[in-house]
Structure formats: C-alpha cells, structure tokens
mmCIF file of C-alpha atoms in Angstrom:
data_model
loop_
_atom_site.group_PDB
_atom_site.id
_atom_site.type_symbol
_atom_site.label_atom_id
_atom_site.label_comp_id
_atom_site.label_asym_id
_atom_site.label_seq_id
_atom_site.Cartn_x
_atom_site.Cartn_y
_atom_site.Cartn_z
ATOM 1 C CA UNK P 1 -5.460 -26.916 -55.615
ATOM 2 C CA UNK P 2 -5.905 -23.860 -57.784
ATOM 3 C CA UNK P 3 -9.518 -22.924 -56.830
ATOM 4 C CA UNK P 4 -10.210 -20.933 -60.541
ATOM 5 C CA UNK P 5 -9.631 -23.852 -62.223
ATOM 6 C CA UNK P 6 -12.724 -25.736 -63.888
ATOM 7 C CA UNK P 7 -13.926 -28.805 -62.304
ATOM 8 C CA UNK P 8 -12.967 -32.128 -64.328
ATOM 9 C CA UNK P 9 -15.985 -34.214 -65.308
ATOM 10 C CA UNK P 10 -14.226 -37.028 -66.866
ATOM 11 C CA UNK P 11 -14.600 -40.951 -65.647
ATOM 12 C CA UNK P 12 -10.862 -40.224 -65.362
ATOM 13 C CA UNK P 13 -11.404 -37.309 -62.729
ATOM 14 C CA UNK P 14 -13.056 -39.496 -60.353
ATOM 15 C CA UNK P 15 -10.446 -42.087 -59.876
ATOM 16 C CA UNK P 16 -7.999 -38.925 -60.326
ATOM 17 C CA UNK P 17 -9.129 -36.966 -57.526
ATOM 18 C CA UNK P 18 -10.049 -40.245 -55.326
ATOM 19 C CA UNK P 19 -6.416 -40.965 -55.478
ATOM 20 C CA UNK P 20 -4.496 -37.172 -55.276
ATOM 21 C CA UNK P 21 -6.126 -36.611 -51.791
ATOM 22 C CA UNK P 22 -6.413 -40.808 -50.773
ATOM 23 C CA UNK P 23 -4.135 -39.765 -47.708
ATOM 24 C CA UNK P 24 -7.268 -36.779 -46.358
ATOM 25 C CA UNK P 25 -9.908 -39.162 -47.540
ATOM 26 C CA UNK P 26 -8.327 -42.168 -45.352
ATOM 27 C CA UNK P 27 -8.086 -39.468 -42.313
ATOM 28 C CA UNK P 28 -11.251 -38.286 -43.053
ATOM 29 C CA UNK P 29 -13.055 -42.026 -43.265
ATOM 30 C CA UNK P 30 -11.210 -42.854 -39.394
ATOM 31 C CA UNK P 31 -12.302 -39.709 -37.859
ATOM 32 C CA UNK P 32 -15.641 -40.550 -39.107
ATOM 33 C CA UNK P 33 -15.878 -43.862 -37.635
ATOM 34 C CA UNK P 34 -14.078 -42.889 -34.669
ATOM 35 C CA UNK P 35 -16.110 -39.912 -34.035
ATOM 36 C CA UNK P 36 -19.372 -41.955 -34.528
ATOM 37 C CA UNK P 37 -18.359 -43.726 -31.006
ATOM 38 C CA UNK P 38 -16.362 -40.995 -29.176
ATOM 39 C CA UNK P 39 -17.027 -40.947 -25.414
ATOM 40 C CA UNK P 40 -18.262 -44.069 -25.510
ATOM 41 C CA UNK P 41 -17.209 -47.315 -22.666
ATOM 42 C CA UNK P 42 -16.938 -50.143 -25.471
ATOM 43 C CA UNK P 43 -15.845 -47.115 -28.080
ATOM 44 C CA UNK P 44 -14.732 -48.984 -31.687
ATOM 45 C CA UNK P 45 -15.792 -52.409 -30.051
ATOM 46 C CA UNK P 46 -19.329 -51.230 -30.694
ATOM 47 C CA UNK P 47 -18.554 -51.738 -34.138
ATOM 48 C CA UNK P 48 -18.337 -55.590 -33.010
ATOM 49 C CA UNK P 49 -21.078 -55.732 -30.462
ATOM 50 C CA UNK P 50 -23.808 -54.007 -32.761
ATOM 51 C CA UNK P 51 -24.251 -56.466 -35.430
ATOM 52 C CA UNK P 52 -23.407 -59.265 -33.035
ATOM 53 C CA UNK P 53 -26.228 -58.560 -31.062
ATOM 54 C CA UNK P 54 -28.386 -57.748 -33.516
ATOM 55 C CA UNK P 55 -27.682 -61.394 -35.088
ATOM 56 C CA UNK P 56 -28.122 -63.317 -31.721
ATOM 57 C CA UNK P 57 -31.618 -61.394 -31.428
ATOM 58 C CA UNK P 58 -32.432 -62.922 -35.070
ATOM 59 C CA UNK P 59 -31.786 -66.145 -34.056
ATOM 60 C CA UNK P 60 -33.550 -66.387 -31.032
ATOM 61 C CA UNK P 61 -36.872 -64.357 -32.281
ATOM 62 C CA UNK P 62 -36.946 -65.851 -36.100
ATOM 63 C CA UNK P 63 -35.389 -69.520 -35.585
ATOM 64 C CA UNK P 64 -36.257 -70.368 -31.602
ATOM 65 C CA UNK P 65 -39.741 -68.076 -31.257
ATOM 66 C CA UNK P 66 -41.060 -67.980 -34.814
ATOM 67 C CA UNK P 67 -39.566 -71.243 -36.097
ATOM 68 C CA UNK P 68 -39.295 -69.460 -39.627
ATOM 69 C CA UNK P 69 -37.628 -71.599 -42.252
ATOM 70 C CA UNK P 70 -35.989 -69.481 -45.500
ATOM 71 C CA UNK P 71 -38.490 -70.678 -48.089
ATOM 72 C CA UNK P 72 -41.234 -72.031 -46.295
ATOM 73 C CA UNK P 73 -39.117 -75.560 -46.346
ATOM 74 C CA UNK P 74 -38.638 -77.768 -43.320
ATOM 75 C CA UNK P 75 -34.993 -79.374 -43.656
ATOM 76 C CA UNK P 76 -33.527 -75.726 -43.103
ATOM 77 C CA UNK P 77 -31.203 -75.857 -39.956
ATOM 78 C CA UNK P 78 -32.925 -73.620 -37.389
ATOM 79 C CA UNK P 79 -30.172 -70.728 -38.184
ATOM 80 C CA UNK P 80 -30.389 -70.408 -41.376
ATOM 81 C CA UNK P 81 -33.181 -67.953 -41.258
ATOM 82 C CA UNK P 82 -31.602 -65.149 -39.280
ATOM 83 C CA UNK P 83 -28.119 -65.846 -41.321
ATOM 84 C CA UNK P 84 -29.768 -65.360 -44.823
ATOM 85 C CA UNK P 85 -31.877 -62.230 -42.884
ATOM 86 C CA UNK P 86 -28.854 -60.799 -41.782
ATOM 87 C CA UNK P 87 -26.671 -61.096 -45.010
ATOM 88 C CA UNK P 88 -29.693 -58.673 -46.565
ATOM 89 C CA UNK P 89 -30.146 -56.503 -44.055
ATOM 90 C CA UNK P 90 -26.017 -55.505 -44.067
ATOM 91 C CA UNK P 91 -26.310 -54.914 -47.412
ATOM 92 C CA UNK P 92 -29.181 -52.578 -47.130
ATOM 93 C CA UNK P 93 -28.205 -50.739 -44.334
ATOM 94 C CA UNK P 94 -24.582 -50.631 -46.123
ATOM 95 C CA UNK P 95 -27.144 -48.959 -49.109
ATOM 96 C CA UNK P 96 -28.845 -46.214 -46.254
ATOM 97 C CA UNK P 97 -26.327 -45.052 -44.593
ATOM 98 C CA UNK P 98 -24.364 -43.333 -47.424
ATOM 99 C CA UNK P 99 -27.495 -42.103 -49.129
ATOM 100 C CA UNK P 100 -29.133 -41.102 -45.863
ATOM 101 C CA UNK P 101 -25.838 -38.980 -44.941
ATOM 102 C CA UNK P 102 -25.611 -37.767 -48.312
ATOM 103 C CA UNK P 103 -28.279 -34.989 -48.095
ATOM 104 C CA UNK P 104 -26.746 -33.292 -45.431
ATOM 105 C CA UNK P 105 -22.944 -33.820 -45.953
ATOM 106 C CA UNK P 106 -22.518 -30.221 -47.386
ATOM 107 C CA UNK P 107 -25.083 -28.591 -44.890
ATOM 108 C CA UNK P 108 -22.904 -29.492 -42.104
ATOM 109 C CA UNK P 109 -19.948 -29.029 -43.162
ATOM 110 C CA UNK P 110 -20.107 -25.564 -44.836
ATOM 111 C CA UNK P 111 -16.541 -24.819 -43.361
ATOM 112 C CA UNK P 112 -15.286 -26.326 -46.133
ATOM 113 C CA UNK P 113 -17.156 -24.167 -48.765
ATOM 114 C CA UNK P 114 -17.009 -21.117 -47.287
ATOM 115 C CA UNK P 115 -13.436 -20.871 -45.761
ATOM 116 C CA UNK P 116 -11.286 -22.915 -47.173
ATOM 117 C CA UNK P 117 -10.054 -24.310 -50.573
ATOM 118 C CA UNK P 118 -11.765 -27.914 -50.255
ATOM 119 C CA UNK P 119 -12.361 -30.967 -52.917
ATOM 120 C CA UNK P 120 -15.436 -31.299 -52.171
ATOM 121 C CA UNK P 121 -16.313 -34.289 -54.174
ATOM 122 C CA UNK P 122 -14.505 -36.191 -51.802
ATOM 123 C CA UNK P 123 -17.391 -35.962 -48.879
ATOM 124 C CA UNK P 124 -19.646 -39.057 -50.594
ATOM 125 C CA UNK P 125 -16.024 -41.105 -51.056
ATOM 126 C CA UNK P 126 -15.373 -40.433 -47.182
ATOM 127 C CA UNK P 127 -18.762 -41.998 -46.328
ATOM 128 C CA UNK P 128 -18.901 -44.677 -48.363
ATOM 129 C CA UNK P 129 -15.589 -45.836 -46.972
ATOM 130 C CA UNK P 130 -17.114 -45.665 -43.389
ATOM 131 C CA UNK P 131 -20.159 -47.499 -44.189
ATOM 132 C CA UNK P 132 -17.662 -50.412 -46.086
ATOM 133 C CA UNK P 133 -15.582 -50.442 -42.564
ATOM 134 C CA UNK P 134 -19.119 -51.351 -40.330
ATOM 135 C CA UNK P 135 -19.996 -53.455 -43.134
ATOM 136 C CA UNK P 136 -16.786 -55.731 -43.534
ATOM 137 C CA UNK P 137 -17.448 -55.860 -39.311
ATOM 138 C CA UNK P 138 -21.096 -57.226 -39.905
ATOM 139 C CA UNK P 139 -19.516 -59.895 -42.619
ATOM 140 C CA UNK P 140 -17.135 -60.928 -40.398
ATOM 141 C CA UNK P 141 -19.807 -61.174 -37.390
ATOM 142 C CA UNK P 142 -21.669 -63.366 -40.054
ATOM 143 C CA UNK P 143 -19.017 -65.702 -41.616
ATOM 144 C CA UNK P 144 -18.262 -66.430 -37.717
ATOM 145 C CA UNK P 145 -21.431 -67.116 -36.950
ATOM 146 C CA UNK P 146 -21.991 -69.110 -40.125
ATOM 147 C CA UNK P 147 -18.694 -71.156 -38.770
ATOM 148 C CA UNK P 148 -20.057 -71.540 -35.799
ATOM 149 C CA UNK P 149 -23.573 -72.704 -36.115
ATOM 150 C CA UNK P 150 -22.494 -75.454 -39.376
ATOM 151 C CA UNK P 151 -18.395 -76.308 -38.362
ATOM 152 C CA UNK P 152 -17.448 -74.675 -42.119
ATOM 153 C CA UNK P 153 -17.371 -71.567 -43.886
ATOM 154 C CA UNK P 154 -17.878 -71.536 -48.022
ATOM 155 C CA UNK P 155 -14.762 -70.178 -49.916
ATOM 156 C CA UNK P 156 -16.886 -68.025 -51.863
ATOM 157 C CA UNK P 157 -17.216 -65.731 -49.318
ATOM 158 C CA UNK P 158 -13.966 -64.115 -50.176
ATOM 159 C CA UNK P 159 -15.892 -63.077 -53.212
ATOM 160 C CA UNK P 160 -18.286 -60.802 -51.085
ATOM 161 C CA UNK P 161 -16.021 -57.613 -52.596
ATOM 162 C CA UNK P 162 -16.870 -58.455 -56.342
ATOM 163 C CA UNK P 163 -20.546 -59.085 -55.380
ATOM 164 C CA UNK P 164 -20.071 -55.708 -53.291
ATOM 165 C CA UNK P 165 -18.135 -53.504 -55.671
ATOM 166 C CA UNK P 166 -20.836 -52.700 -58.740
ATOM 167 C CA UNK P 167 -23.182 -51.356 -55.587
ATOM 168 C CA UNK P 168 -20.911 -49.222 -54.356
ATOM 169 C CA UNK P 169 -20.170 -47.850 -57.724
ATOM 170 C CA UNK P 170 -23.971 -46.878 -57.596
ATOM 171 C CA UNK P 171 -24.062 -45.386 -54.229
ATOM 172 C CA UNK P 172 -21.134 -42.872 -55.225
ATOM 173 C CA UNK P 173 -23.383 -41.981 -58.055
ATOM 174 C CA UNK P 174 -26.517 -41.172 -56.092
ATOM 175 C CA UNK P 175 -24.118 -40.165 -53.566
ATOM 176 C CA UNK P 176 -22.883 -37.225 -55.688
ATOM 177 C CA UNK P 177 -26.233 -36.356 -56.833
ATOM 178 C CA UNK P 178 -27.540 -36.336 -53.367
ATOM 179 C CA UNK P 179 -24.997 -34.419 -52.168
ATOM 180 C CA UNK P 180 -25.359 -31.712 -54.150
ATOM 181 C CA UNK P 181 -29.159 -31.443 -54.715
ATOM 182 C CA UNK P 182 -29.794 -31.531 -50.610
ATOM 183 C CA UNK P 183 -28.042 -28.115 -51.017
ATOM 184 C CA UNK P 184 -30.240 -26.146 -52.681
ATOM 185 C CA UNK P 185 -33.564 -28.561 -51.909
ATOM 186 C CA UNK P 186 -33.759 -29.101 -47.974
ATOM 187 C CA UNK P 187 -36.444 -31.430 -47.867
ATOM 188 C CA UNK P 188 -34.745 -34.558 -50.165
ATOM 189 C CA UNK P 189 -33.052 -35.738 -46.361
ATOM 190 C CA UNK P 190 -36.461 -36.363 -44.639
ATOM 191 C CA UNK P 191 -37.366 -38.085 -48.519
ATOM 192 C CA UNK P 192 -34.247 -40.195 -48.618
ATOM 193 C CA UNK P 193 -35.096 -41.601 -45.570
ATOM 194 C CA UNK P 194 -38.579 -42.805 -46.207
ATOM 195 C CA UNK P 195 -37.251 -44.068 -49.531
ATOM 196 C CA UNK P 196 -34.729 -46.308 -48.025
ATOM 197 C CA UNK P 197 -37.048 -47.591 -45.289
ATOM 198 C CA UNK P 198 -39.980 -48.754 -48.279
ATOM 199 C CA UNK P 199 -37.093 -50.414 -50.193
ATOM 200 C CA UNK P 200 -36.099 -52.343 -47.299
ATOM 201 C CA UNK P 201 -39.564 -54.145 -47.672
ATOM 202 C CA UNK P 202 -39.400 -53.944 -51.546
ATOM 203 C CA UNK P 203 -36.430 -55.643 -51.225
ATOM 204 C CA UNK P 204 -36.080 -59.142 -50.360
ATOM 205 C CA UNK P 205 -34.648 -59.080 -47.191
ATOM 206 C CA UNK P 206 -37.437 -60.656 -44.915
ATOM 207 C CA UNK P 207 -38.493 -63.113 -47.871
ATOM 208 C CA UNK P 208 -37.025 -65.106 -50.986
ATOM 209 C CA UNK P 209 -37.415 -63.951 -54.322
ATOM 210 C CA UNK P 210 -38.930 -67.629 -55.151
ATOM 211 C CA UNK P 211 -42.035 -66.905 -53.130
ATOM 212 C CA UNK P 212 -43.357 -64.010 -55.358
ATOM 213 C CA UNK P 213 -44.703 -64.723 -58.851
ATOM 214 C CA UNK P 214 -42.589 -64.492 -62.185
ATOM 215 C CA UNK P 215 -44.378 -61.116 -62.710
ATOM 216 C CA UNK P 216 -43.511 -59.662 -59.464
ATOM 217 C CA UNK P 217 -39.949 -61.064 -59.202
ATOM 218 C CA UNK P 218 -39.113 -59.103 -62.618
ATOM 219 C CA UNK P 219 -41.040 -55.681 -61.191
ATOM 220 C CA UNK P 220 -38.457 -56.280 -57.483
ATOM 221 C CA UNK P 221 -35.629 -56.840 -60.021
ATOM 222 C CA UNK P 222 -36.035 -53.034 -61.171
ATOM 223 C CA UNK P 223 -35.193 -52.410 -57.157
ATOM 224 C CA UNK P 224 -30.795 -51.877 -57.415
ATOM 225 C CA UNK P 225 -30.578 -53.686 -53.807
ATOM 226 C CA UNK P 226 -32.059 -57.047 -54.760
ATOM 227 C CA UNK P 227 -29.649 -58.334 -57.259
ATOM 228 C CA UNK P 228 -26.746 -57.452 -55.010
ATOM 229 C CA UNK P 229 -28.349 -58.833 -52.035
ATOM 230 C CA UNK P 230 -29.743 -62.081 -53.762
ATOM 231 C CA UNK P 231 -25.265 -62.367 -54.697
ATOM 232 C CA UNK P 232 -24.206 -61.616 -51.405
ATOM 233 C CA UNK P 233 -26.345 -64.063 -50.169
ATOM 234 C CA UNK P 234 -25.360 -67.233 -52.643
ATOM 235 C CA UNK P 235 -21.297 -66.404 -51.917
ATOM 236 C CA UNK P 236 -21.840 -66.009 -48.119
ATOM 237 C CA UNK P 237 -24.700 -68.316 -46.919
ATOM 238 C CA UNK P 238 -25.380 -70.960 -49.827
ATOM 239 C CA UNK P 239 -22.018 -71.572 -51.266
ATOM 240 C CA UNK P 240 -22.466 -70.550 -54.823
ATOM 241 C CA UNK P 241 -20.478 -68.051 -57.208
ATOM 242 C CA UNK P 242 -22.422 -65.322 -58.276
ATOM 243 C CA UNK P 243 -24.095 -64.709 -61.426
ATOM 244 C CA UNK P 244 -20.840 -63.141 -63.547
ATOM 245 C CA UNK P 245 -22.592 -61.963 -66.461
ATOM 246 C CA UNK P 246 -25.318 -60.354 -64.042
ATOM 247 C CA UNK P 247 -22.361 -58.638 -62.079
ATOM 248 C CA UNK P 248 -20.980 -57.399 -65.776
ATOM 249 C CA UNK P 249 -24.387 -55.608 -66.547
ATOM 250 C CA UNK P 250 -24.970 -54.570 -63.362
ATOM 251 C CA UNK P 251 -21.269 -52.955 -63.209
ATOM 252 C CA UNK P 252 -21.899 -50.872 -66.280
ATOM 253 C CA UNK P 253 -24.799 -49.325 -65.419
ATOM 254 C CA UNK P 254 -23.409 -48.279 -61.993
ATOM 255 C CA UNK P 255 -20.653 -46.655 -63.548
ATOM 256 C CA UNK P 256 -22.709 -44.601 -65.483
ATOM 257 C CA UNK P 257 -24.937 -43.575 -62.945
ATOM 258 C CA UNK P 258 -21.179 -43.153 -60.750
ATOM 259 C CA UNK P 259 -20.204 -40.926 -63.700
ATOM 260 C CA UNK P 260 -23.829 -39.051 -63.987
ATOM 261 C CA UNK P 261 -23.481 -38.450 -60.339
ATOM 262 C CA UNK P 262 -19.981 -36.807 -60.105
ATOM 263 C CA UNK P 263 -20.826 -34.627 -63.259
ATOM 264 C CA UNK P 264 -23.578 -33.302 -61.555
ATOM 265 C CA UNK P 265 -21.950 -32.527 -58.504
ATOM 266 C CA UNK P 266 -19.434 -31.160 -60.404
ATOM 267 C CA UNK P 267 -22.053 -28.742 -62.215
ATOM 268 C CA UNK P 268 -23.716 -27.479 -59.614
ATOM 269 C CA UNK P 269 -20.820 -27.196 -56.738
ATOM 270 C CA UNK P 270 -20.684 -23.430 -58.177
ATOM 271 C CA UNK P 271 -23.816 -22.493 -56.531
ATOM 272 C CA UNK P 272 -23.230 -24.393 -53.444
ATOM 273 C CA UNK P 273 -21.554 -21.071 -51.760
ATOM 274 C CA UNK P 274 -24.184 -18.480 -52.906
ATOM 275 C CA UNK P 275 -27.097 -20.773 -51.113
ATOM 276 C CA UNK P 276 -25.033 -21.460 -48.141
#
C-alpha cells in the first residue's frame, strides 16, 4: 500500500478494497468478537446464551405476565408476541451496534493512523461483520425457538440475508460518515447513542405498524429500520416473501448513501492525523 497515493472514491473502490485486505478484515472481525468475551467462563457461548435468555424473558413477561397479543387480536398463540418482539429488536440492535462503535473506531485505535501504513476504511467493514456474526446467533436462537414453540419453521427464513443485505449497505454508509466525523467532532458518540435509543421506540418494535393511522404509518416509514424490520419479520415469523420491489428501492438508496459515506471518509481521512 503506497501511502502517497490518492484515496479511490469510486463504487468500485469499496468492493475493491473490501476484497484486497478480506484476509485482515476476517482476522480483524474474529478478534473482535473474540475479544468482546475474553476471560470470560461461557466465553463465545455467550454469544448463544445472550439472546436465548433474553427471548425466554420475553416470553414469560409479554406472553405469561402481560398476556400481550401482536395486534391486539386474541387467536395469537401465546408466543407469538415475544417472537415478532424479538425479530425487531435483533434487527435494531444489529442497526446500534455498528453506528454506536462507529464514533469512536478511529479514537481508539490511533495506532493505526499514526504508526503504521493502515486502510483505514476497513474499521466500519470489520464491525459490521461482528455485529452480522451476533446477529445470525440471535436468528438462529429465534428460528429454534419458532420450531419449537409451533413444530415448523417457514422456508422463507432462508431469505433473512436479502431482507438483511440493503440495511447493511446503509449502515456502511453512515458507518463511514460516522467514522470519520467522530474524529474531528467528539460529542456525535454520546449523540449516536441517544439517536439509536429514540428510534428504537420510533420504530415498530414493541407495536405493529397497523395500529397507527395511515398518516403516521407513512411519517415511521421515513425511519430506515422499519421497512427492514417489518421484512424480517414476514420471512421469519409470518411466512411471507418480502416486498421485492420495496427491497429494489430500498437497495438503491442504501448504496448511495454506502457510496456518500465512503467518499466522505475518504475526503476527510487526510486530517484524521493532524487532529489526533
């Protein structure tokens, strides 16, 4: 890597430089999960045990306690509530945990900037393909758990990656824009992280899109989580393919903001040493 040459802002460049160094990103993404448990009993089996217990709690607090049907309705199986809870909530913590790292991914790792010849736009790829490993865990936790509590599993779950794909196009975007402006302004971390906590209730995780009124369900549309999760929800928990032409709008816009992103980044890395 010649370190005086410019830095590529081409679509092409981001698939380019995702697969050059794909052997240091893979290393990168394992150390990062790996390190994330280090020195613990359980150690990677806390990968497992997290969103399993987290789902059991669901059921016994929203189905047993509450008695909360999805909808309001009353020929829901008792389940169903904490399985169509959980299928939103993985998708939005899949959403905060790369743009909640983001901020700080250069801040604490200014090794790489200062002392050594780095790509550095390969950071946001590295987290994102942490936060896919604990989410595939969490759909796996699910699907089980689906299988368990109805005797079946729909085949359209094995179209959770398609549903899945067009948001993490979007995350590398903000991702890369993140990155790069928690550099030079310290305070978007503590921001990010109040952001992604109000969209988890602007989002309709704890409550169906169909209980809100035409007007409101277009103004939660504008939100970039509720699409996805409303998808990941009708492949995984009701059985139904997901809106294709939706997915084909949805995809183009995130690889524009994907491209936006990494061009910025790409700007601005030149003035990530002199603030550092």
């Amino acid at each position: 890597m010649n370190p005086h040459s410019p830095h590529l802002t081409s679509p092409s460049a981001i698939f380019k430089s995702a697969v050059t160094y794909r052997e240091l990103v893979l290393k990168l993404a394992r150390m990062d999960v790996i390190s994330r448990y280090r020195g613990s009993f359980l150690g990677l089996g806390w990968s497992f045990f997290n969103p399993l217990l987290l789902l059991s709690v669901y059921t016994f607090v929203f189905s047993f306690v509450f008695k909360a049907r999805w909808g309001g309705g009353t020929g829901d199986s008792p389940s169903e509530y904490a399985l169509v809870l959980f299928a939103g909530l993985l998708v939005h913590a899949f959403f905060a945990e790369v743009l909640n790292r983001a901020p700080a991914l250069i801040l604490n790792n200014t090794n790489y900037v200062k002392k050594v010849v780095f790509p550095l736009e390969v950071l946001p790829i590295v987290t994102l393909l942490a936060a896919v490993f604990h989410m595939m865990i969490s759909i796996v936790v699910l699907v089980f758990a689906f299988l368990a509590f109805n005797g079946f599993f729909h085949w359209t779950v094995f179209l959770i990656p398609v549903v899945v794909l067009p948001l993490a196009m979007l995350m590398m975007g903000l991702a890369w824009f993140l990155t790069s402006l928690g550099v030079f302004v310290r305070d978007v971390g503590q921001t990010i992280g109040i952001l992604t906590t109000v969209l988890l209730f602007m989002s309709p995780v704890f409550y169906p899109m169909s209980s809100l009124s035409e007007k409101l369900q277009w103004i939660m549309l504008l939100n970039p989580l509720t699409f996805v999760i409303e998808q990941a929800r009708a492949v995984l928990i009701f059985g139904t393919p997901p809106n294709w032409l939706g997915l084909l709008i949805y995809s183009m816009i995130s690889f524009l903001c994907m491209w936006g992103g990494f061009v910025f980044f790409q700007k601005t890395r030149k003035g990530f040493n002199d603030v550092l």
